[in-house]
Amino acid sequence: MIDFCNFSSIFIANWKLHGNFDFIEDYYQKLSINSKNCIVICSPSIYLNKLKTNGKNLYSGSQDVSEFEEGAYTGEISAKMLAENNINFCIVGHSERKQYFSENNYKINLKSKILIQHNIIPIICIGETLEEKNKNMTKEILKTQVEQSIPDIANFQNTILAYEPIWAIGTGLTPSLDEIKEVHDFIKNINKNYQNFKILYGGSVNALNSDDINSLKNVDGCLVGGASLKVSEFNSIIS
Ligand code: PGA
């Protein structure tokens, strides 16, 4: 398993359902990484073999994994298959998977566990809807998500958390810096086991707001969607 704990920040590019051969070639020609940070590019599965790693701080990640080890599960990709293809990270429980593909906390737990068993680091996403935020339910919702989604075998060396308020994803809206700080503090203190977990922030991170967000204590990096598709913008986020 990759030792990600010593990096000052971790940046995940989530390409979602975007990319093609030309895009990928151009992206790696222009991607400029420095040694302090860990960079993980998450492409659609069919392109995972086209992604580049440097064995130091540039890695590849999947956007999802099967909750099953193997068997008659048409269309699935297993953790074992990801491991065999040198994939070291995997996003789990992204809100788009919850919204469109009936992902739930129980499945997220199974997926995270199977990934850890195959030495792949799950990046477990949690976050509240706007309605939940407006009802002041954010902390309650996050506590439930954390307790149900994080498997027993998870620890700060094999699992990463990502706080992604659902209302901030792809909308251009972000919580205030104080709100992000408060939520990250809250998550780390839900249980003493979570104290040392790396927690990334995700949701409308861009070149203009990433420095402020990432310099908050208790924010250990960012999960970047839309802005990771423009390599020049992603370069300035990770620099
Ligand atoms: P966004 O997406 O940066 O486009 O808001 C973040 C995510 O979905 O992980």
PDB file of C-alpha atoms and ligand atoms in Angstrom, residues 12 14 16 91 94-96 125 164 168-173 202-206 223-228, ligand 1:
ATOM      1  CA  ILE A  12      -7.284  13.803  -6.503  1.00  0.00           C
ATOM      2  CA  ASN A  14     -11.833  13.005 -10.665  1.00  0.00           C
ATOM      3  CA  LYS A  16     -15.844  11.449 -14.043  1.00  0.00           C
ATOM      4  CA  ILE A  91     -12.970   6.803  -4.931  1.00  0.00           C
ATOM      5  CA  HIS A  94     -19.170   9.539  -4.580  1.00  0.00           C
ATOM      6  CA  SER A  95     -22.486  11.393  -4.330  1.00  0.00           C
ATOM      7  CA  GLU A  96     -23.119  10.859  -8.052  1.00  0.00           C
ATOM      8  CA  CYS A 125     -16.785  10.390   0.195  1.00  0.00           C
ATOM      9  CA  GLU A 164     -17.890  16.743  -0.304  1.00  0.00           C
ATOM     10  CA  ALA A 168     -21.134  22.189  -3.664  1.00  0.00           C
ATOM     11  CA  ILE A 169     -20.364  19.579  -6.327  1.00  0.00           C
ATOM     12  CA  GLY A 170     -20.301  21.068  -9.810  1.00  0.00           C
ATOM     13  CA  THR A 171     -22.250  24.143  -8.706  1.00  0.00           C
ATOM     14  CA  GLY A 172     -19.556  26.779  -8.166  1.00  0.00           C
ATOM     15  CA  LEU A 173     -20.747  27.080  -4.554  1.00  0.00           C
ATOM     16  CA  GLY A 202     -14.192  18.413  -2.507  1.00  0.00           C
ATOM     17  CA  GLY A 203     -16.877  20.474  -4.247  1.00  0.00           C
ATOM     18  CA  SER A 204     -16.198  23.337  -6.697  1.00  0.00           C
ATOM     19  CA  VAL A 205     -12.482  23.506  -5.920  1.00  0.00           C
ATOM     20  CA  ASN A 206     -10.728  25.655  -8.521  1.00  0.00           C
ATOM     21  CA  LEU A 223     -10.801  16.192  -4.545  1.00  0.00           C
ATOM     22  CA  VAL A 224     -11.215  18.096  -7.786  1.00  0.00           C
ATOM     23  CA  GLY A 225     -13.839  17.363 -10.429  1.00  0.00           C
ATOM     24  CA  GLY A 226     -14.542  19.919 -13.161  1.00  0.00           C
ATOM     25  CA  ALA A 227     -11.354  21.939 -12.647  1.00  0.00           C
ATOM     26  CA  SER A 228      -9.208  18.800 -12.991  1.00  0.00           C
TER      27      SER A 228
HETATM   28  P1  PGA B   1     -16.430  19.494  -8.775  1.00  0.00           P
HETATM   29  O1  PGA B   1     -16.602  17.929  -8.436  1.00  0.00           O
HETATM   30  O2  PGA B   1     -15.018  19.848  -8.442  1.00  0.00           O
HETATM   31  O3  PGA B   1     -16.714  19.592 -10.244  1.00  0.00           O
HETATM   32  O4  PGA B   1     -17.408  20.225  -7.944  1.00  0.00           O
HETATM   33  C1  PGA B   1     -16.024  17.400  -7.287  1.00  0.00           C
HETATM   34  C2  PGA B   1     -16.347  15.950  -7.237  1.00  0.00           C
HETATM   35  O5  PGA B   1     -17.382  15.542  -7.743  1.00  0.00           O
HETATM   36  O6  PGA B   1     -15.576  15.147  -6.691  1.00  0.00           O
END
